[in-house]
PDB file of C-alpha atoms in Angstrom:
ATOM      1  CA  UNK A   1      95.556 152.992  94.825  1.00  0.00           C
ATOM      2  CA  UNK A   2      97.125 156.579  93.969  1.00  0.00           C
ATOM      3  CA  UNK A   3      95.755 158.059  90.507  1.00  0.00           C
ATOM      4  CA  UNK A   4      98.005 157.234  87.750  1.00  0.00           C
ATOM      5  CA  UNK A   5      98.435 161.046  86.731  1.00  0.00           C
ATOM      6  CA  UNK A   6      99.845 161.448  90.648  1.00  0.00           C
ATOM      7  CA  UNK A   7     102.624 159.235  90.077  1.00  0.00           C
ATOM      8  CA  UNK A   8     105.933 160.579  88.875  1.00  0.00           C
ATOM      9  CA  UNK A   9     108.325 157.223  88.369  1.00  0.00           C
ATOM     10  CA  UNK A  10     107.943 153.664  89.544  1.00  0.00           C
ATOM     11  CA  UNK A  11     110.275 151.180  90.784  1.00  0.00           C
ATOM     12  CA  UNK A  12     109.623 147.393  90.231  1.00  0.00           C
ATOM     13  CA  UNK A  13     111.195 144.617  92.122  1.00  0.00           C
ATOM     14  CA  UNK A  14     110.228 141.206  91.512  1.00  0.00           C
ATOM     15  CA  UNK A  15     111.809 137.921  92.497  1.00  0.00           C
ATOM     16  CA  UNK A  16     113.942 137.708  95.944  1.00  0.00           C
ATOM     17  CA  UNK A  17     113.045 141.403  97.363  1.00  0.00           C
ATOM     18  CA  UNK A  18     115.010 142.914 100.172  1.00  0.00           C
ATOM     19  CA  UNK A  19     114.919 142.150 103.543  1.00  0.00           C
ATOM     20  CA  UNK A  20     113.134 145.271 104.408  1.00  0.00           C
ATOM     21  CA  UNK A  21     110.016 144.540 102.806  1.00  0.00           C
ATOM     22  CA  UNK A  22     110.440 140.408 103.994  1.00  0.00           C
ATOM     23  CA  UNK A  23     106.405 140.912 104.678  1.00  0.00           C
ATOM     24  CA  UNK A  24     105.919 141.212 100.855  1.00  0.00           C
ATOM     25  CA  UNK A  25     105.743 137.732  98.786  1.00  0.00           C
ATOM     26  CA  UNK A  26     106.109 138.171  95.439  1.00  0.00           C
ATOM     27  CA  UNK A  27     106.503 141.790  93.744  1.00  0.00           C
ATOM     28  CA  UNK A  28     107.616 145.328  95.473  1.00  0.00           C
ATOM     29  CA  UNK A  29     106.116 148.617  93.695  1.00  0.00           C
ATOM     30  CA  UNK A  30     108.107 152.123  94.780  1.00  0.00           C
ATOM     31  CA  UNK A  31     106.039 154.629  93.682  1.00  0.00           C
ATOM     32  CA  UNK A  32     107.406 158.542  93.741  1.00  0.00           C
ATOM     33  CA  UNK A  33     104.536 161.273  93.575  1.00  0.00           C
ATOM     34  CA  UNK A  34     104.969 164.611  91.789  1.00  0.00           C
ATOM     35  CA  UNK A  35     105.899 167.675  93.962  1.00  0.00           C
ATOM     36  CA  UNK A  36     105.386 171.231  93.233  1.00  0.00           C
ATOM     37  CA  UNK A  37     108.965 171.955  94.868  1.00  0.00           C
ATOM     38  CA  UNK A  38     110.748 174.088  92.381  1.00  0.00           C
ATOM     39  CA  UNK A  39     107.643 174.963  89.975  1.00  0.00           C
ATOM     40  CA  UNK A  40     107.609 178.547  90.163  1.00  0.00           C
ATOM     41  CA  UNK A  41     105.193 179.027  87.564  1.00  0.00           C
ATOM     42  CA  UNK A  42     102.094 177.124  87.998  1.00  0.00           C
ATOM     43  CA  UNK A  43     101.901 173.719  85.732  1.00  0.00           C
ATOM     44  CA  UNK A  44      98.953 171.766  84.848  1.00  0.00           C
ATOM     45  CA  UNK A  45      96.816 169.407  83.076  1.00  0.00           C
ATOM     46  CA  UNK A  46      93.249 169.201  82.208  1.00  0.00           C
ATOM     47  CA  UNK A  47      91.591 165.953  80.234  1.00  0.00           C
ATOM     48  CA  UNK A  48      87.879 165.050  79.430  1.00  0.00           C
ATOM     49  CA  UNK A  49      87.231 161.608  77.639  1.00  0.00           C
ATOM     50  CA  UNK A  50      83.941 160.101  76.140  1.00  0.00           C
ATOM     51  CA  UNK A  51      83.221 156.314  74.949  1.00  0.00           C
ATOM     52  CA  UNK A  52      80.595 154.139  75.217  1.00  0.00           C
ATOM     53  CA  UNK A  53      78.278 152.655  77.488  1.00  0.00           C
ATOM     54  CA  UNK A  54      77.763 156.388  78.733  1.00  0.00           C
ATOM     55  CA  UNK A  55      81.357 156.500  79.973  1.00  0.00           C
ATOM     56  CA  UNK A  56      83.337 159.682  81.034  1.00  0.00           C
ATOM     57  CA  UNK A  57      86.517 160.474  82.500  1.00  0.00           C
ATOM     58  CA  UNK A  58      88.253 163.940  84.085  1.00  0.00           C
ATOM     59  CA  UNK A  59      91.739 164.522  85.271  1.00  0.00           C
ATOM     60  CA  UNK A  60      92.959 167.606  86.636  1.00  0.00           C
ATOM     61  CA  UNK A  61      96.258 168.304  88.433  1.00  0.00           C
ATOM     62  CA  UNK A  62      98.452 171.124  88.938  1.00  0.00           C
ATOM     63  CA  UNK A  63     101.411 172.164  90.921  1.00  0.00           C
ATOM     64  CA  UNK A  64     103.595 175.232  91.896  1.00  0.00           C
ATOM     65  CA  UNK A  65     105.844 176.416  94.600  1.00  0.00           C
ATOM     66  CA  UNK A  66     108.935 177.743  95.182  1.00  0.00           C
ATOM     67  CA  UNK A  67     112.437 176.299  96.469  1.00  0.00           C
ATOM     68  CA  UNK A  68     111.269 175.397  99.802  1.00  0.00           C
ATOM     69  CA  UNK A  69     107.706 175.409  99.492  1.00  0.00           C
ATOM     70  CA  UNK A  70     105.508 173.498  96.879  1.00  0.00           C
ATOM     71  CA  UNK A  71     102.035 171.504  96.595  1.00  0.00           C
ATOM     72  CA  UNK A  72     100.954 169.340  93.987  1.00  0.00           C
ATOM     73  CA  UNK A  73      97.121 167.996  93.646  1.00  0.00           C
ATOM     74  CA  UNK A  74      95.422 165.766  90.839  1.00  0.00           C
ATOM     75  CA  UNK A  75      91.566 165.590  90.893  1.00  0.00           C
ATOM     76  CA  UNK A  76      89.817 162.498  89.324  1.00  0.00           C
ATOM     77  CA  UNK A  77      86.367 161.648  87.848  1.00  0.00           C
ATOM     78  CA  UNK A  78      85.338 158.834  86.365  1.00  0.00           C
ATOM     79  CA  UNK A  79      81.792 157.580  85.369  1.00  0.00           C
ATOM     80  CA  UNK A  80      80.571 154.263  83.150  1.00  0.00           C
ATOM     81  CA  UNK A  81      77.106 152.513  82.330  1.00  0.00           C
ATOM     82  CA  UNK A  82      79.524 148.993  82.627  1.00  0.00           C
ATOM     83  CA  UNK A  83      81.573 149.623  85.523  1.00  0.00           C
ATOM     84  CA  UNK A  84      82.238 145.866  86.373  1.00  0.00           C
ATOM     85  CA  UNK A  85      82.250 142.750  83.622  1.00  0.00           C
ATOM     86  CA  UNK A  86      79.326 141.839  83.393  1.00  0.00           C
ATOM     87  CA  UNK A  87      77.579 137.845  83.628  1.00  0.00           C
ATOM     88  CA  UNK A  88      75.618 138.348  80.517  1.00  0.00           C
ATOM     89  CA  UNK A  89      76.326 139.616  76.947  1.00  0.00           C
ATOM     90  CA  UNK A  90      73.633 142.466  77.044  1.00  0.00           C
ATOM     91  CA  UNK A  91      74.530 144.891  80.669  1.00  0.00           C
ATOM     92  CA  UNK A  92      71.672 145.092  83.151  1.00  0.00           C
ATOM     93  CA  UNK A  93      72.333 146.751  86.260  1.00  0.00           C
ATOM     94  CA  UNK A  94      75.669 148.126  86.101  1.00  0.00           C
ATOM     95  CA  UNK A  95      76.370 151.803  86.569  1.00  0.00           C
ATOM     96  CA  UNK A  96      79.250 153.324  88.993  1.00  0.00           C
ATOM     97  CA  UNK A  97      81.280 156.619  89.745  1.00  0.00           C
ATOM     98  CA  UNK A  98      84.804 156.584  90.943  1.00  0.00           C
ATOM     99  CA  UNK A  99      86.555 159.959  92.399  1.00  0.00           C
ATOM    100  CA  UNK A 100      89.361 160.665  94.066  1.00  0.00           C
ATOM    101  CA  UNK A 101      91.575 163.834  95.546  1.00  0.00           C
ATOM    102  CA  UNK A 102      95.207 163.470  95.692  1.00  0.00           C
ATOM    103  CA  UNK A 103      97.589 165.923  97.479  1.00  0.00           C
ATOM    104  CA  UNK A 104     101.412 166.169  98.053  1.00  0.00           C
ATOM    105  CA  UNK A 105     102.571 169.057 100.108  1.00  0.00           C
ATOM    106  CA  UNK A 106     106.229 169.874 100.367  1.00  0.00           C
ATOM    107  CA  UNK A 107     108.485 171.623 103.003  1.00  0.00           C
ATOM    108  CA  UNK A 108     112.484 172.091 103.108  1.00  0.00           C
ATOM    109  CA  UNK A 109     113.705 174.498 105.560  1.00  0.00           C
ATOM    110  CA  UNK A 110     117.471 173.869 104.954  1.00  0.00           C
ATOM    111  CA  UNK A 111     119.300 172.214 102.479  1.00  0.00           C
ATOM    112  CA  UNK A 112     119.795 168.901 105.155  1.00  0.00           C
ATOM    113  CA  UNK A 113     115.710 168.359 106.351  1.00  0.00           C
ATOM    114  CA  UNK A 114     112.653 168.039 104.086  1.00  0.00           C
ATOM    115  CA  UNK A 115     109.159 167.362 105.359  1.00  0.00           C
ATOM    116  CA  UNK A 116     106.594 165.775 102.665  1.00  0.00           C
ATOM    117  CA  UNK A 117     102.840 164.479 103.379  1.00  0.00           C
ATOM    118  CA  UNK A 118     100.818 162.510 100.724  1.00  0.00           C
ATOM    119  CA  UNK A 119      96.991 162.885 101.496  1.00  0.00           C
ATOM    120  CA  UNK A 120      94.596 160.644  99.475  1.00  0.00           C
ATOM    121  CA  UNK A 121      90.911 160.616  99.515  1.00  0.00           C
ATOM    122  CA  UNK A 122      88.886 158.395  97.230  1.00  0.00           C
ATOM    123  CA  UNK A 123      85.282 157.012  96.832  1.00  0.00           C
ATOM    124  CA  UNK A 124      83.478 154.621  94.556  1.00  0.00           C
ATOM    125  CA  UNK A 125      79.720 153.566  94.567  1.00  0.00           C
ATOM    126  CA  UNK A 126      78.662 151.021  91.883  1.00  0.00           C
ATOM    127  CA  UNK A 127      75.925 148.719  91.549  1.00  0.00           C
ATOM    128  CA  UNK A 128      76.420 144.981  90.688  1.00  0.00           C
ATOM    129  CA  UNK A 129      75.506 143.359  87.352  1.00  0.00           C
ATOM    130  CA  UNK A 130      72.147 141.453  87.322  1.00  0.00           C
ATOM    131  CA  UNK A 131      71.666 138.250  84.851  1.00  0.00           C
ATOM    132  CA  UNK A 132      68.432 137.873  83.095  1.00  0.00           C
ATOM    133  CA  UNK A 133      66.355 136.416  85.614  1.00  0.00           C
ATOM    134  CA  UNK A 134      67.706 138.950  88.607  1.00  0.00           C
ATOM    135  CA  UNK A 135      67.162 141.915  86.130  1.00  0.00           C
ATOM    136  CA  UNK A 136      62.930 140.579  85.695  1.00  0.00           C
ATOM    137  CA  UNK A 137      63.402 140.155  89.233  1.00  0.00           C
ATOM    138  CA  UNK A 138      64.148 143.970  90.638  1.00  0.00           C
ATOM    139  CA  UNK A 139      67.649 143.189  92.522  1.00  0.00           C
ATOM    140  CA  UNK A 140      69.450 145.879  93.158  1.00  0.00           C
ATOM    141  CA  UNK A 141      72.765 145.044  94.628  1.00  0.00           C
ATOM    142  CA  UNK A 142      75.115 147.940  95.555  1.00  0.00           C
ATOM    143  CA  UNK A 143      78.936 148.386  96.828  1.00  0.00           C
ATOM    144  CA  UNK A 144      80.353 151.830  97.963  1.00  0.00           C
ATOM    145  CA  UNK A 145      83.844 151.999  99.115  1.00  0.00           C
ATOM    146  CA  UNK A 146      85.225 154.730 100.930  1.00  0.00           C
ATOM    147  CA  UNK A 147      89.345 154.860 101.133  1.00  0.00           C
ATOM    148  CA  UNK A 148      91.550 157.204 103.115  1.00  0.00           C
ATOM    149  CA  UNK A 149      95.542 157.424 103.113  1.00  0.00           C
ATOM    150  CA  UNK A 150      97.798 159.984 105.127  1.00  0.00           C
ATOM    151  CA  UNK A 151     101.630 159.525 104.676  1.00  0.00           C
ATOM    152  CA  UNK A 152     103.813 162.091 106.471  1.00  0.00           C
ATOM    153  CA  UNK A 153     107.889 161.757 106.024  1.00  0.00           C
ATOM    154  CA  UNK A 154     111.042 163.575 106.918  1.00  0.00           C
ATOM    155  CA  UNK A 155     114.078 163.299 105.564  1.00  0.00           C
ATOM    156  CA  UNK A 156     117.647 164.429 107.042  1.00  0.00           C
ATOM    157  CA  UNK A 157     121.179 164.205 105.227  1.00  0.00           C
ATOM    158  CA  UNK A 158     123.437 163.799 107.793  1.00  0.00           C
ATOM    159  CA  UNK A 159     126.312 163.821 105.686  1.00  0.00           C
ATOM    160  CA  UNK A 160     127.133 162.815 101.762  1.00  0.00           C
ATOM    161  CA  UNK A 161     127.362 159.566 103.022  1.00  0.00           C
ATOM    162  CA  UNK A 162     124.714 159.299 105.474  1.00  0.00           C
ATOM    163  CA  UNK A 163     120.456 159.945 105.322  1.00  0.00           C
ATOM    164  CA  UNK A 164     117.851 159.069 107.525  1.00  0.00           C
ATOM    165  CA  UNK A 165     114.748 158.511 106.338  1.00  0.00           C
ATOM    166  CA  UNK A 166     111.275 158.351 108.566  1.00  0.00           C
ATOM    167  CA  UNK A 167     107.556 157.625 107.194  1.00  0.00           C
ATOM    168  CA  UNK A 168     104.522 157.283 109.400  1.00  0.00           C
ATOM    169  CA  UNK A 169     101.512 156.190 107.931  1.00  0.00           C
ATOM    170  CA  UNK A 170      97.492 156.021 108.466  1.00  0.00           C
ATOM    171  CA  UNK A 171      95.538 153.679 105.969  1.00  0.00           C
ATOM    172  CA  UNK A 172      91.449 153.452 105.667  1.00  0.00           C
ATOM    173  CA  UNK A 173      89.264 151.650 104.153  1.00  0.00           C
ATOM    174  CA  UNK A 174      85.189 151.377 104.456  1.00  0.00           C
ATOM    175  CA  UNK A 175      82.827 148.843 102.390  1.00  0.00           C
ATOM    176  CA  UNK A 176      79.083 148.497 102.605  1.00  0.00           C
ATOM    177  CA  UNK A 177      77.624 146.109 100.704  1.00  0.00           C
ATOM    178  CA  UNK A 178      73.813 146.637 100.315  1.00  0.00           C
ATOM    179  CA  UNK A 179      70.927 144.044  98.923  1.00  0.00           C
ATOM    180  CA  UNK A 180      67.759 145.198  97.253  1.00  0.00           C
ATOM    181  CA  UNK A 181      64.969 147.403  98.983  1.00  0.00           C
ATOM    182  CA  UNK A 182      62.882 144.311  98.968  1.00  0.00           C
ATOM    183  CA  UNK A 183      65.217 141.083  99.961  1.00  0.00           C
ATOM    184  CA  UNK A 184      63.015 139.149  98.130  1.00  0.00           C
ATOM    185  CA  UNK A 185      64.168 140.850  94.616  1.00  0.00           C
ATOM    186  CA  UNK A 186      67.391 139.042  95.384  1.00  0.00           C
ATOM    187  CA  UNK A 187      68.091 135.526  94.091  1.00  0.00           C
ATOM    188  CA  UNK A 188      69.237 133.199  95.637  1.00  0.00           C
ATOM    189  CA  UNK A 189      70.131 134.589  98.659  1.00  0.00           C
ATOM    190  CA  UNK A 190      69.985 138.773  99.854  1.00  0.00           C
ATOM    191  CA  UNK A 191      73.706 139.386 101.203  1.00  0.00           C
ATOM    192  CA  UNK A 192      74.496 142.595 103.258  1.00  0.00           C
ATOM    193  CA  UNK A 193      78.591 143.748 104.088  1.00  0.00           C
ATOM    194  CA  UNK A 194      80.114 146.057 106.262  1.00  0.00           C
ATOM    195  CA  UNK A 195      83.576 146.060 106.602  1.00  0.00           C
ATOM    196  CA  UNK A 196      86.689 148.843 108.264  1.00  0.00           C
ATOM    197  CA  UNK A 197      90.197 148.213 107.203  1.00  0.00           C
ATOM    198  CA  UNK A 198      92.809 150.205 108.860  1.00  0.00           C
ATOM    199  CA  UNK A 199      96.470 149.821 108.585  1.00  0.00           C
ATOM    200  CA  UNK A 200      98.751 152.225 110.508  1.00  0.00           C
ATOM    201  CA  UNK A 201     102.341 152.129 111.316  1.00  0.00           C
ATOM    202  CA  UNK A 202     105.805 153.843 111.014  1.00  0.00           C
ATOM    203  CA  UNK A 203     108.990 152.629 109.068  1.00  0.00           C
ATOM    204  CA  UNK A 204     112.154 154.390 109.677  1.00  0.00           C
ATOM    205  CA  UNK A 205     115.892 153.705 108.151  1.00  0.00           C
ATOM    206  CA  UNK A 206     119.232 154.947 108.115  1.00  0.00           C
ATOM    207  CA  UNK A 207     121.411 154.452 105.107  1.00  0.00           C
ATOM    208  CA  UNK A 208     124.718 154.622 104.429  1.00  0.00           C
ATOM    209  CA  UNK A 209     127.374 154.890 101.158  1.00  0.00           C
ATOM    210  CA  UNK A 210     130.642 154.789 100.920  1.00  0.00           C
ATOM    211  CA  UNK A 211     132.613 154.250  97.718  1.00  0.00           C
ATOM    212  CA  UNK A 212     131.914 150.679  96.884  1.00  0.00           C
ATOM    213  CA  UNK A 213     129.702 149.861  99.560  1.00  0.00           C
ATOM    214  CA  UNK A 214     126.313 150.566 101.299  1.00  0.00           C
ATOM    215  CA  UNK A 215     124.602 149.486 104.082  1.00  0.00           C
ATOM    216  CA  UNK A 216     120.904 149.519 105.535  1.00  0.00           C
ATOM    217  CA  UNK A 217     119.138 149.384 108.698  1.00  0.00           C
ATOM    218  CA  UNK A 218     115.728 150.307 109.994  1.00  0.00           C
ATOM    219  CA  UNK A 219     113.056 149.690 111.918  1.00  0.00           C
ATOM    220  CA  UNK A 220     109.243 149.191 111.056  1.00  0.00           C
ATOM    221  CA  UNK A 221     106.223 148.765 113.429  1.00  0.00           C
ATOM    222  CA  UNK A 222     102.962 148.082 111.583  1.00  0.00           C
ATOM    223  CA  UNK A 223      99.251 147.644 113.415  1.00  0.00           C
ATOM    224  CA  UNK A 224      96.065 146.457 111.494  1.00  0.00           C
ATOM    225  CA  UNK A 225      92.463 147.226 112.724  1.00  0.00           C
ATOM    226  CA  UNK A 226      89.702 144.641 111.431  1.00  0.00           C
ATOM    227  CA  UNK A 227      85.896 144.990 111.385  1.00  0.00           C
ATOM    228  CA  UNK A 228      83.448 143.164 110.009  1.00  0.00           C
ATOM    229  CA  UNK A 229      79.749 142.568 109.816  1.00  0.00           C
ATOM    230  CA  UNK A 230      77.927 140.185 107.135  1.00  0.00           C
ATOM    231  CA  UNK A 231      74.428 139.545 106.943  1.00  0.00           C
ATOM    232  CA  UNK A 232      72.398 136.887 104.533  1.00  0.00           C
ATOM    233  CA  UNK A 233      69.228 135.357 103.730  1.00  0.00           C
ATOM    234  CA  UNK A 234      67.573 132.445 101.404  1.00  0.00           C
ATOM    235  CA  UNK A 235      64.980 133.916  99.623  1.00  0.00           C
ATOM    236  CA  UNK A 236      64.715 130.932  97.295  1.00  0.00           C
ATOM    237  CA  UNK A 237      63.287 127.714  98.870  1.00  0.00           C
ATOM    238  CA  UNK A 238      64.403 125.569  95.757  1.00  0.00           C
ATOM    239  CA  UNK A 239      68.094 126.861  97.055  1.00  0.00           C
ATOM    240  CA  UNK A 240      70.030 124.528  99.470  1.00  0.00           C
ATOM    241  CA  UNK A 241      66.930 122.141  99.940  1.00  0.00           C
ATOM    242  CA  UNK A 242      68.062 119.162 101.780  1.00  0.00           C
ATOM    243  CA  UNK A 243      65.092 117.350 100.409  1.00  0.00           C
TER     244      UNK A 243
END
């Protein structure tokens, strides 16, 4: 997901949503990103936070530009000693890092065409939470996740009336799920993931105002690559025993 402090507005639609996002079920989010368009003077922000469990957080964004030109870009850091819920009161096993590197580059040559492209890079690596008995055990579970986004667009204003929107997109993501050094330290079974999620695709629209009414029409090709690989093993002979 884009960091919170890259977001500028959001636009919720829930209940019957429009027919040009018929492939969503249930809820629509429009997000709009900050843009340094218009910031002559450089503006940023800069926030460190502390709690417990060993946990830390950084933000850091900034933008500038000028009428035509402008960038914005929000850093993020996050670190905690309980990263997910854990199955036991006391936390065994359960440190993780989050970061991420957002960027929104701007680019209107004339008051009718504007070029944008979002660029999001973000990685996580946590290890999962042990009970009691996998804790006296050694089992050292891990996840990292790996997550790429590039979203170009162009806009054109045709007329007052009249704009034409375009958006290609490229969408990655990359999970390896890891058991313990020795497969043995895991109970009741070692487990091993690797997964690839890519979703690519283009949307484009036309729309149209005039007075009272508006109309809508576009086109949208989407494509999703799938790969997967998952490995396991009993280590426990109690587990599963058909005796």
């Amino acid at each position: 997901q884009p960091p919170v402090n890259a977001i500028q507005s959001l636009e919720v639609i829930t209940g019957a949503t429009p027919a040009e996002y018929g492939d969503k079920t249930s809820m629509v989010i429009t997000a709009i990103t900050h843009s340094g368009v218009g910031q002559k003077q450089p503006t940023g922000s800069l926030s460190t936070r502390y709690s417990s469990f060993g946990t830390t957080s950084n933000e850091g964004s900034i933008g500038f530009g000028s009428d035509r030109v402008g960038n914005f870009l929000a850093v993020n850091f996050e670190r905690s000693g309980r990263f997910l819920d854990t199955p036991e009161f006391a936390v065994f096993h359960d440190r993780g890092k989050a970061a991420s590197i957002f960027d929104r580059f701007d680019f209107n040559p004339n008051s009718k065409d504007s070029f944008h492209l979002n660029l999001l890079l973000a990685r996580n690596n946590f290890e999962i939470p042990n009970t009691y008995e996998q804790q006296a055990l050694g089992q050292d579970q891990r996840q990292l996740v790996r997550s790429m986004n590039i979203a170009p667009g162009y806009v054109h204003i045709f007329s007052a009336s009249t704009v034409l929107t375009i958006n290609p997109y490229f969408r990655m993501d990359q999970i390896w799920y890891s058991p313990s050094a020795n497969p043995f330290a895991d109970k009741t079974t070692t487990l091993s993931q690797q997964r690839r999620l890519i979703n690519a695709g283009i949307k484009a629209d036309i729309a149209y105002t005039k007075g009272r009414h508006s109309a809508k029409a576009g086109v949208q090709f989407s494509h999703t690559f799938l790969r997967e690989s998952f490995n396991f093993g009993i280590t426990d002979p109690d587990f599963n025993d058909p005796a």
